[in-house]
Coordinates of C-alpha atoms in Angstrom, one line a residue:
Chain A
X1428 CA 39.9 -20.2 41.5
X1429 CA 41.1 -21.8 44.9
X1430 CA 37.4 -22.8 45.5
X1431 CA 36.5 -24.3 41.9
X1432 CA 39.6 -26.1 42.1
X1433 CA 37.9 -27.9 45.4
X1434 CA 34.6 -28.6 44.6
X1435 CA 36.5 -30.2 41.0
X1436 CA 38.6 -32.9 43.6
X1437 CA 35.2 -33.6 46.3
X1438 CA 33.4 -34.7 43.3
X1439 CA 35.2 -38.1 42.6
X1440 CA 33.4 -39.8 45.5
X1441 CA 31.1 -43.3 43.6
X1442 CA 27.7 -43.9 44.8
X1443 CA 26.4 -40.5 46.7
X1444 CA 23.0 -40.2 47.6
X1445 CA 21.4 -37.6 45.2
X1446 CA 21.4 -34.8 47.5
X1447 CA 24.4 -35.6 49.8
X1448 CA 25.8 -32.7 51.5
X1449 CA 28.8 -32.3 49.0
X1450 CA 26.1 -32.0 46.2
X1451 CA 23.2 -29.8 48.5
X1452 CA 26.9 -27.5 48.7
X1453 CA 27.0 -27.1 45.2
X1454 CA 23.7 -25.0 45.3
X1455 CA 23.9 -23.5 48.5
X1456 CA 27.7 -22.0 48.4
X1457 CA 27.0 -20.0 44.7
X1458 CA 24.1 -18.3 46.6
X1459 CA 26.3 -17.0 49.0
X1460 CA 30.5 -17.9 50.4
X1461 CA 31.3 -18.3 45.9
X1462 CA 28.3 -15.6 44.3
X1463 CA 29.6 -15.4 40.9
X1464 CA 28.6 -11.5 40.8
X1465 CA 30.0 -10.6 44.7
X1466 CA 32.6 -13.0 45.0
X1467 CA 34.2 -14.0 41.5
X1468 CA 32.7 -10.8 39.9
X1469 CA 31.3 -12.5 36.5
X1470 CA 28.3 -11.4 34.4
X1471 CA 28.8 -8.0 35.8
X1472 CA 27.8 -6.4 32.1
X1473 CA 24.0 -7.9 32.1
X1474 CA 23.5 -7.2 36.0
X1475 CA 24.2 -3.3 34.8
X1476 CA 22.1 -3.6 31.8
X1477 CA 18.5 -5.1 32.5
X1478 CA 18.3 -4.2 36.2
X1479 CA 16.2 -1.2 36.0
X1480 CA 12.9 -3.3 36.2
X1481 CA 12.1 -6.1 38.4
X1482 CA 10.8 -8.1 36.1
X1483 CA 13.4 -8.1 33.3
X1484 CA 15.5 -9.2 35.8
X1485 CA 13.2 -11.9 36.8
X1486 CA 12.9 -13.0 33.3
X1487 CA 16.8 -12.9 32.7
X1488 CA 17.2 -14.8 35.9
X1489 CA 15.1 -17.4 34.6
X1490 CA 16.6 -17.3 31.2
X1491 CA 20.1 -18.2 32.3
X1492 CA 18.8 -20.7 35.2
X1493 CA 17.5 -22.8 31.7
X1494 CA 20.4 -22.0 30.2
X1495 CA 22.9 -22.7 32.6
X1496 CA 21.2 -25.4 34.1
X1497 CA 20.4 -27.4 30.3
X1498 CA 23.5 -26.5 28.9
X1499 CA 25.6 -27.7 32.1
X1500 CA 24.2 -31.5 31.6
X1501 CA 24.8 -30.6 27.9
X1502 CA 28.7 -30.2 27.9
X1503 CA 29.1 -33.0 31.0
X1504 CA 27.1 -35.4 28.7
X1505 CA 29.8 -34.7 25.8
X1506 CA 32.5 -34.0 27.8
X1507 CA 34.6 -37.6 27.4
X1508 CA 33.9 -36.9 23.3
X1509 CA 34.3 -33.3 23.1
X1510 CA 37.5 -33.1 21.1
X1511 CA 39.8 -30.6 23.4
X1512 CA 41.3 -28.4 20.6
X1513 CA 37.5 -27.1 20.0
X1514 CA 36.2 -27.3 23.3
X1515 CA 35.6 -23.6 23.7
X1516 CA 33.7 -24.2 20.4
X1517 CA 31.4 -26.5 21.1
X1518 CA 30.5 -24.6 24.1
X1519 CA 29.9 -21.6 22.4
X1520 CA 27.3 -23.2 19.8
X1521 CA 25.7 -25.0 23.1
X1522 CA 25.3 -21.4 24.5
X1523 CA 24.1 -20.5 21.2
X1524 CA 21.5 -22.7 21.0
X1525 CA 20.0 -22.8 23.8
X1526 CA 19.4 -19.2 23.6
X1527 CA 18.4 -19.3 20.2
X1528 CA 15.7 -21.6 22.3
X1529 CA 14.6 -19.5 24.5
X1530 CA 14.2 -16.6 21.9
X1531 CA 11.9 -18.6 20.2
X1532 CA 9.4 -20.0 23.2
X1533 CA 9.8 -16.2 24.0
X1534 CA 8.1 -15.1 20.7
X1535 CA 6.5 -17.8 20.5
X1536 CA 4.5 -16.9 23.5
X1537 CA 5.4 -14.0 25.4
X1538 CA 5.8 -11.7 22.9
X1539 CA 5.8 -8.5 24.3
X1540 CA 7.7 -9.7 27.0
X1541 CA 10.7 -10.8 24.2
X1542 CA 10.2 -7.2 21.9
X1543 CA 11.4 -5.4 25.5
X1544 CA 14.5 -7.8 26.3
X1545 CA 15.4 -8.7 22.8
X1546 CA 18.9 -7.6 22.3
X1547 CA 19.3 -9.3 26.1
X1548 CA 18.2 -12.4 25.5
X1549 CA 21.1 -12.5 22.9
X1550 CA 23.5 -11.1 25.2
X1551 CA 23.5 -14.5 27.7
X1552 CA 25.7 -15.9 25.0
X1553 CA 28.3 -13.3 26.6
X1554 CA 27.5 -13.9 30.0
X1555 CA 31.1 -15.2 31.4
X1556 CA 29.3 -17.1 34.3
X1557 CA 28.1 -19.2 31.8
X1558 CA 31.3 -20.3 29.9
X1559 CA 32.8 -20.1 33.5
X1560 CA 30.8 -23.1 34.5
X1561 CA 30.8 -25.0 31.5
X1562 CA 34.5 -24.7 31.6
X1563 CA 35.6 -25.0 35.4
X1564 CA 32.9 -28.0 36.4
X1565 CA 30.9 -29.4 33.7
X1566 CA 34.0 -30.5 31.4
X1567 CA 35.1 -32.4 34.8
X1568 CA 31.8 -33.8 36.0
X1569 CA 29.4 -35.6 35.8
X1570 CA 25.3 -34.5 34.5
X1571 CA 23.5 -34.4 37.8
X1572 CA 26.3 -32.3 39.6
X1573 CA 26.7 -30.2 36.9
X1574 CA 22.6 -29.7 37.0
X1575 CA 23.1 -29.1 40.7
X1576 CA 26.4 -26.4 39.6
X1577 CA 25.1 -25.0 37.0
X1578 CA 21.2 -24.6 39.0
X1579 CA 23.2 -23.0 41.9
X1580 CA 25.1 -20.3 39.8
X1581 CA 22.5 -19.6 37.8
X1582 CA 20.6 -18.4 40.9
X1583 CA 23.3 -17.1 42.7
X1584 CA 23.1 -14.4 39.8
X1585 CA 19.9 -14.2 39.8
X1586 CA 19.3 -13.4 43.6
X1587 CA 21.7 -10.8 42.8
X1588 CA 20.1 -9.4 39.6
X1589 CA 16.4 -9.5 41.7
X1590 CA 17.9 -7.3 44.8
X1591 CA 19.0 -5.4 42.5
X1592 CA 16.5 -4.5 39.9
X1593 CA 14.3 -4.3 43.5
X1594 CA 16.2 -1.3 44.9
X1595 CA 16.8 0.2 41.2
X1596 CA 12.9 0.1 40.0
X1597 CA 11.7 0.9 43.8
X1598 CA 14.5 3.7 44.5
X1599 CA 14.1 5.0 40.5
X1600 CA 10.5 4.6 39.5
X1601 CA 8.6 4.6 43.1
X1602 CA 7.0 1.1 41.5
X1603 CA 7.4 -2.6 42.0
X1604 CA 6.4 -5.1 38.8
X1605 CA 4.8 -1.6 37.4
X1606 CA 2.7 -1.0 40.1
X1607 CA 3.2 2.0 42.0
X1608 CA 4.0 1.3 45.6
X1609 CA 4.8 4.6 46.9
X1610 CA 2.0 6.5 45.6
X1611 CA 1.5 8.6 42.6
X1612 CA 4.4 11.1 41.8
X1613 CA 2.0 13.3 39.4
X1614 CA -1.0 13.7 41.6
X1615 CA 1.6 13.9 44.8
X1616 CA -0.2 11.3 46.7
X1617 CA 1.6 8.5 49.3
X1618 CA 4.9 9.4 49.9
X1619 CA 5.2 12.1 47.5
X1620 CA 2.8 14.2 49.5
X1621 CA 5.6 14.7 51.9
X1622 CA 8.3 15.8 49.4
X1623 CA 9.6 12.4 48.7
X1624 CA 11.0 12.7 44.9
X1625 CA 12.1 9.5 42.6
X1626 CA 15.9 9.2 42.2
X1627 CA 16.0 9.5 38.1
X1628 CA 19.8 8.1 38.9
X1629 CA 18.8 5.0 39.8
X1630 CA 17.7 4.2 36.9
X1631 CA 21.1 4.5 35.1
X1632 CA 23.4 2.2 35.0
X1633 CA 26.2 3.2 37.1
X1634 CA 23.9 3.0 40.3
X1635 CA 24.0 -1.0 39.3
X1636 CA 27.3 -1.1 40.2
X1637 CA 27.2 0.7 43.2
X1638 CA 24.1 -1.5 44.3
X1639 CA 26.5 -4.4 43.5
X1640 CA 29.2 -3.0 45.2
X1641 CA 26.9 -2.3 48.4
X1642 CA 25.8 -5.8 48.3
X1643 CA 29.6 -7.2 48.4
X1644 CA 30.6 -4.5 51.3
X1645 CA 27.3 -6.1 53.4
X1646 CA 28.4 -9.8 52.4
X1647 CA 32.2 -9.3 53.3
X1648 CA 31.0 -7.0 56.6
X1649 CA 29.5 -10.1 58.1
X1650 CA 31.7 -12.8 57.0
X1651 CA 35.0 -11.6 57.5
X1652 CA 37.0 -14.8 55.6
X1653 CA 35.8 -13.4 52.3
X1654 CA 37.7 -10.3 52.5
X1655 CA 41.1 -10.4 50.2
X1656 CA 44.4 -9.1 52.0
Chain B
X868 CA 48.7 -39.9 26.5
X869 CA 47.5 -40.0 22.8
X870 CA 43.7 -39.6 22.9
X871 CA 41.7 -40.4 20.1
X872 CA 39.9 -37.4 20.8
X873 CA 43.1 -35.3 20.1
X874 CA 43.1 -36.4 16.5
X875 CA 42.7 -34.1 13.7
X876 CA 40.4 -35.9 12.2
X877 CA 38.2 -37.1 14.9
X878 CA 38.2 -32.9 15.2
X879 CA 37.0 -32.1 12.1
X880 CA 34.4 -34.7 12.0
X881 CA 33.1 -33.5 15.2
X882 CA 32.8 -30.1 14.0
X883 CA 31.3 -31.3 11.3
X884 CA 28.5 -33.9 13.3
X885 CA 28.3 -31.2 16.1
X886 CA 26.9 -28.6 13.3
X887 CA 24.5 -31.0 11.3
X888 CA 23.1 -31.8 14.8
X889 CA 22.7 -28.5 16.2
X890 CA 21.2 -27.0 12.7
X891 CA 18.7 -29.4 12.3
X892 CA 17.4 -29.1 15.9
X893 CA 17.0 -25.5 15.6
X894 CA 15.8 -25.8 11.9
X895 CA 13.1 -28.0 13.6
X896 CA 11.8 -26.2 16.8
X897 CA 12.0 -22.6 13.7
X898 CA 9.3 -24.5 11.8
X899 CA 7.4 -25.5 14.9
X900 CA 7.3 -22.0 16.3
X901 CA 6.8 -19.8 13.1
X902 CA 3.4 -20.2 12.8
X903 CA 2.6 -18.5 16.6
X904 CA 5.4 -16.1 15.8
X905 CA 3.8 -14.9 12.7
X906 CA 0.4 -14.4 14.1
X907 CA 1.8 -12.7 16.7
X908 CA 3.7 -10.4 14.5
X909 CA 0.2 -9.8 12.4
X910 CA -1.8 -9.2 15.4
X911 CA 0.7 -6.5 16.3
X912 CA 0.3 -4.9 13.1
X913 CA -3.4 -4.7 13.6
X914 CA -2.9 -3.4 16.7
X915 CA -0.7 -0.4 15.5
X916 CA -2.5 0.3 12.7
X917 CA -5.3 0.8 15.4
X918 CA -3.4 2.4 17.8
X919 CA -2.0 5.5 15.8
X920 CA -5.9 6.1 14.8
X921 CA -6.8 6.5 18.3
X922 CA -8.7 3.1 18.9
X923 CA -6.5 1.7 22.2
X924 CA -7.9 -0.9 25.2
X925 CA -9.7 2.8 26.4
X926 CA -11.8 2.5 23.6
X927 CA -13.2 -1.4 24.9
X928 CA -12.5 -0.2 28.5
X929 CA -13.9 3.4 28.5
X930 CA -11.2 3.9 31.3
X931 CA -8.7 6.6 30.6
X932 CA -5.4 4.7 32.2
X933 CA -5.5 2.4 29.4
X934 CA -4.9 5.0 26.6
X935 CA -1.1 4.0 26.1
X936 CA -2.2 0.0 26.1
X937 CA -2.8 -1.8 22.8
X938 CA -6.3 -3.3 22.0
X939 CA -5.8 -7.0 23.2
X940 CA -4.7 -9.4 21.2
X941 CA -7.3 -11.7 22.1
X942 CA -9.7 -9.0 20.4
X943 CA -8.0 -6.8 17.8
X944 CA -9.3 -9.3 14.8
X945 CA -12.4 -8.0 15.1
X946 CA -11.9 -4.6 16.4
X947 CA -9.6 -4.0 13.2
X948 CA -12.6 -5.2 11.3
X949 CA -14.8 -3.0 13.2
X950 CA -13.3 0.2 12.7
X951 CA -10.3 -0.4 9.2
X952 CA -13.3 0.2 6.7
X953 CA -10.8 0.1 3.4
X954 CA -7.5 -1.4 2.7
X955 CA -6.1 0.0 -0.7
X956 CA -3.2 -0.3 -2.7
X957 CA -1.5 2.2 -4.7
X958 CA 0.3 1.4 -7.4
X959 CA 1.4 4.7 -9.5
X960 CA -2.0 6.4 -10.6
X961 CA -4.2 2.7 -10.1
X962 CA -6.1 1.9 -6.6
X963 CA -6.9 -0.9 -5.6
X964 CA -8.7 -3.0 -2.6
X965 CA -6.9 -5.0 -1.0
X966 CA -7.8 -6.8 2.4
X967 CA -4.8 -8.1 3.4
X968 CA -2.5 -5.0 2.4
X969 CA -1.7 -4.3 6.0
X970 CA 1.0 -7.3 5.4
X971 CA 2.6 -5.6 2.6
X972 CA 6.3 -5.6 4.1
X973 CA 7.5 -2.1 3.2
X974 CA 11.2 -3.4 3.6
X975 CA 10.8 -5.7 0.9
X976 CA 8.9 -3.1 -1.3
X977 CA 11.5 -0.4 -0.8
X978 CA 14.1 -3.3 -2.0
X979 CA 12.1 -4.5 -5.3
X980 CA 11.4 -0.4 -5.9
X981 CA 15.3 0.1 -6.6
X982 CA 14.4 -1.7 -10.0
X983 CA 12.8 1.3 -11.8
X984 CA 10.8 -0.5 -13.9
X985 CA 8.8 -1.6 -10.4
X986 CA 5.8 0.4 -9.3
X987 CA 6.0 0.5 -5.3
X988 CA 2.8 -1.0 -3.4
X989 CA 1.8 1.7 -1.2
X990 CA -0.6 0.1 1.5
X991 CA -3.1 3.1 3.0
X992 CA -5.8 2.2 5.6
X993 CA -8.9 3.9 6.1
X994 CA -10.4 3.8 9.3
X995 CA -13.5 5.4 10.7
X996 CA -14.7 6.2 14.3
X997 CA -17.2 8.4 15.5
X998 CA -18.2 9.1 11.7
X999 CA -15.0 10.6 11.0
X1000 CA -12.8 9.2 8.8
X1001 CA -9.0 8.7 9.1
X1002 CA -6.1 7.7 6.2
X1003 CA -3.6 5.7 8.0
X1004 CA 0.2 5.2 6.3
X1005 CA 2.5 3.2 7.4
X1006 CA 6.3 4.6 7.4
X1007 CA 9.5 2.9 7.3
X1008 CA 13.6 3.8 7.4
X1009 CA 16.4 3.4 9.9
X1010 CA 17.6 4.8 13.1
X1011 CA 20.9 4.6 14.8
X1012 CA 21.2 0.8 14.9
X1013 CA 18.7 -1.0 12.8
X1014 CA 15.1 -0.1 11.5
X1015 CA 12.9 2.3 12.9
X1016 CA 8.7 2.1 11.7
X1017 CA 5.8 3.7 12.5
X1018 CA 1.9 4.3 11.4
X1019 CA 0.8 7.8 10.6
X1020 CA -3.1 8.5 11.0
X1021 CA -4.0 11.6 8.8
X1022 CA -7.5 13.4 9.3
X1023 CA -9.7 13.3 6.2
X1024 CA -8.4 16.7 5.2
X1025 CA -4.9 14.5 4.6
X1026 CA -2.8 17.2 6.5
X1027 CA -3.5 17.2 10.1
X1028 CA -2.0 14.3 12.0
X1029 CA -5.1 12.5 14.2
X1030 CA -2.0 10.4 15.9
X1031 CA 1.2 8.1 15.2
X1032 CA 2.6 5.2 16.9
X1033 CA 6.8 4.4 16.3
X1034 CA 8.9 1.0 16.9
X1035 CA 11.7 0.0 16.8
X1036 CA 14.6 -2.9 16.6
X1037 CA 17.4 -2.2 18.0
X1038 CA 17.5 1.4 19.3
X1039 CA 19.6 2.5 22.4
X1040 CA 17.2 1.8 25.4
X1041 CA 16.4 4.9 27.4
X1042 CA 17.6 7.0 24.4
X1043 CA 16.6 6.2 21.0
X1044 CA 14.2 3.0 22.2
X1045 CA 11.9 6.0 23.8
X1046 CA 10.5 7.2 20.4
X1047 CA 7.8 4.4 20.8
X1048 CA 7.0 5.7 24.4
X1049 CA 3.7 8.1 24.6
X1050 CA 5.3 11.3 25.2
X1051 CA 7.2 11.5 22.0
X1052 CA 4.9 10.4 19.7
X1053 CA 1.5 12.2 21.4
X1054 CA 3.2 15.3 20.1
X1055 CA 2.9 14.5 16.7
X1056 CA -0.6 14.6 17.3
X1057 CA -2.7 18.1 15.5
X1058 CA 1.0 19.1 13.5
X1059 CA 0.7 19.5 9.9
X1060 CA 2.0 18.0 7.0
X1061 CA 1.4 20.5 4.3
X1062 CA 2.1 24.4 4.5
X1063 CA -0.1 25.5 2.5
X1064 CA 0.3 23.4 -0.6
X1065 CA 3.9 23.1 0.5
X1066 CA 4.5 19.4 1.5
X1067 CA 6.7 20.1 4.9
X1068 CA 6.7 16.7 6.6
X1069 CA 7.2 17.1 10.2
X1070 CA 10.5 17.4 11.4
X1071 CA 12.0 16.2 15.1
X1072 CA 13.6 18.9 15.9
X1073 CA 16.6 20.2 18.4
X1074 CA 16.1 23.1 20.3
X1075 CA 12.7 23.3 19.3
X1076 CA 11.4 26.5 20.9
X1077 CA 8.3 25.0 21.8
X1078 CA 9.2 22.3 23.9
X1079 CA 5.6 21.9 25.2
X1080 CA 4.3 21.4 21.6
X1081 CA 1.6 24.2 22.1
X1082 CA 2.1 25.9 18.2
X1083 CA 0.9 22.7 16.0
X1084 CA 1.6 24.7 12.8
X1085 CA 5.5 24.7 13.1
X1086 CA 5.9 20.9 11.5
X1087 CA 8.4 20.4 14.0
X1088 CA 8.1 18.1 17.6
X1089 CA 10.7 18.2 20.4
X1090 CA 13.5 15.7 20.1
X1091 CA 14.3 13.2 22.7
X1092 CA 17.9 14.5 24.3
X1093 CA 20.7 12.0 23.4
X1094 CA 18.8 10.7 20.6
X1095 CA 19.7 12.7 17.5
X1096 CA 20.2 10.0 14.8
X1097 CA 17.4 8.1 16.0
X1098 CA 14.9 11.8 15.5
X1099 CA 16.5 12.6 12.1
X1100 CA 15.4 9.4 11.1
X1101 CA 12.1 9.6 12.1
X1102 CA 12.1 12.9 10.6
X1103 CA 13.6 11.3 7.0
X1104 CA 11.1 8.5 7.4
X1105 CA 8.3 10.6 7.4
X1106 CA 9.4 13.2 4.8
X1107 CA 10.4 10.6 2.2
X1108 CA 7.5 7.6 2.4
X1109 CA 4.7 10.5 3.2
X1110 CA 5.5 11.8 -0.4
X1111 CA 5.4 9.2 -2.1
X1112 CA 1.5 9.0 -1.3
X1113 CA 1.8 12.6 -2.5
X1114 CA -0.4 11.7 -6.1
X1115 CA -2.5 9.5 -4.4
X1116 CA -3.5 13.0 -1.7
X1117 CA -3.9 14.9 -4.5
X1118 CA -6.4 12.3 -6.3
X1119 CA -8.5 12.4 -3.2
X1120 CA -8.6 16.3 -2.8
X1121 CA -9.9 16.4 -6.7
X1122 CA -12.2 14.0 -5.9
X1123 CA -13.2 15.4 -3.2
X1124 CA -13.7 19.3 -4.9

């Protein structure tokens, strides 16, 4: 909280250029020093559930990038009218829409591609980074840093979620995007030809937590003022 | 600090504003989208209905990886054409043609039926390839979670199963989700519906001793593991809406002697 209680006090400045170093900051320190998966820990449940496939974690990545990114502006735009007894309210039926949105333009026209995340899609509604955001910068700034905030989460999680859904669908399945990359595993061709078996574990969703939890021993290995006493 | 927006009132007609706003928006973008979405949905139909008889993107293609893909949507219109010769409806002991029956919705139909004084539209397809001919019968119930459907493609002799495709809406992925994947429903393929005159069904069975499918007279394919309540209803589904078509069989096979 120390860190979102900083950026909320930097952001008072008048008259910045657009992409000042303050604001370039609020994109570049989600991706890394304040990840909301490796650092703050959020949206842990949907980084478990769609990562056995590359690209439904592409396409969730890009689902709550809109999200996040729209619905940030959203709640800053309202925030001097929101009424503060409902707040959480009104952020839930901007969530809400906004996914209801995307459902939609999914069907609409990627249809196969919405019948394999369906239940998902719905699920961002839930995702904590979201209502994290909306509640810790966007009710206290203004639109274009909150675009900025709300762009730099969003893909904080979603560099996470793509690493990985990589390892998972490589490790697992022996494929990339559904095409096979290390051979064939029936006709024992590529790597399989040496003995090389897929890892049906990976595919499960306990080895997305301990793909997480490799990613945060790397990230606090190499920058030491992340670790916790 | 007393802020207007602190007032109960102000509160309440925000609420209020916030939820006529917000309604009408998505009301707006529904109506803009439905039309694609409900092509789409009818396109996938046709490509089911196709599907569990054995036409697939192999048949366009002639290239055996494409078995397990649907025909594209860009052509199934006039492959269903090509290949659904018939569209009937039964309606107790009257048949009738019906070209657009493949959009009967069977959940609606199993509602109205619970008035008895309703006779159920049953929608059958005949297709033909190769000069063989195929009945086609669409099958409806509920898994674990939500509904579960499928299309079953019975050989003329309105026993033996030419193929069957499943779907789903909400079952457990990995589990349950799997009945739509190729090696569950590929074993339906050659089982039996009738013993003899017996109607059987074909039942998803646990601890099926013949895991590999190899005796196609048993009426029984090998569950998924982890997925019972999802395989008893596909076994349910298929036991209950195959006989209701049971007078309609029997009409063909007098016909037919």
């Amino acid at each position: 909280m120390a860190e979102v209680a900083e950026q909320e006090e930097i952001v008072k400045v008048p008259k910045e250029p657009l992409f000042s170093k303050k604001n370039r900051k609020l994109i570049t320190d989600p991706l890394t020093d304040n990840n909301p998966i490796t650092i703050q820990v959020l949206g842990i449940c949907s980084a478990l559930a769609i990562t056995a496939q590359l690209k439904a974690s592409i396409v969730m990545a890009v689902s709550v990038l809109f999200v996040l990114g729209v619905g940030n502006v959203v709640i800053s735009l309202m925030r001097n009218i929101i009424p503060s007894k409902i707040r959480i309210i009104v952020q839930l039926i901007v969530v809400a829409a906004l996914v209801i949105i995307v459902d939609l333009v999914l069907k609409a026209f990627a249809y196969e591609l919405s019948k394999e995340l369906s239940v998902f899609i719905g699920l961002i509604i839930t995702n904590c980074i979201i209502m994290g955001r909306f509640e810790a910068f966007a009710l206290a700034n203004g639109p274009w840093k909150s675009f900025l905030d709300g762009i730099g989460n969003a893909a904080g999680y979603g560099i996470i979620l793509i690493i990985v859904g990589f390892f998972r669908e490589l490790l697992g399945s022996g494929t990339l995007l559904g095409i096979a990359v290390l051979g064939d595993p029936i006709e024992k061709t590529g790597l399989y030809a040496l003995g090389y078996e897929n890892n049906g574990f990976m595919l499960l969703s306990p080895m997305a937590l301990i793909v997480v939890g490799l990613i945060i021993w790397v990230q606090r290995s190499r920058n030491k003022a992340l670790i916790e006493d | 600090m007393a802020n207007k927006t602190d007032s109960n009132v102000y509160t309440v007609l925000f609420a209020i504003g916030m939820v006529i706003v917000v309604g009408s928006i998505l009301a707006f973008l529904a109506s803009v989208f439905n039309p694609q979405i409900s092509l789409n949905k009818k396109l996938e139909k046709q490509q089911n209905i196709l599907f569990s008889m054995g036409i697939n993107e192999a048949t366009l293609t002639n290239d055996e990886a494409d078995v397990n893909t649907f025909v594209p949507t860009t052509e199934v219109t006039a492959v269903f054409k090509k290949y659904i010769k018939e569209q009937v409806v039964v309606e107790g002991d009257e048949v009738s043609q019906d070209s657009l029956a493949y959009l009967i919705d069977l959940k609606k139909e199993t509602e109205k039926a619970k008035d008895p004084n309703y006779t159920r539209r049953l929608p059958v397809f005949i297709g033909e390839k190769d000069n063989e001919k195929f009945y086609i019968i669409p099958v409806r119930g509920s898994g674990l979670w939500d509904a579960i459907w499928g299309y079953i493609a019975l050989n003329e002799d309105l026993n033996t199963v030419k193929g069957a495709y499943f779907d789903h809406k909400g079952e457990t992925p990995g589990l349950g989700a799997n009945i739509k994947e190729a090696y569950f429903y590929d074993d339906f393929k050659g089982e039996e519906i009738f013993d003899g005159n017996q109607f059987k069904g074909i039942t998803v069975a646990k601890g099926n001793a013949d895991p590999k499918n190899l005796d196609k007279t048993d009426h029984e394919v090998d569950a998924i593991a982890g997925a019972t309540i999802t395989g008893d209803g596909v076994t349910a589904m298929i036991k209950k809406d195959l006989a209701m078509y049971l007078p309609f069989f029997e009409s063909i096979k007098n016909a037919a002697n």
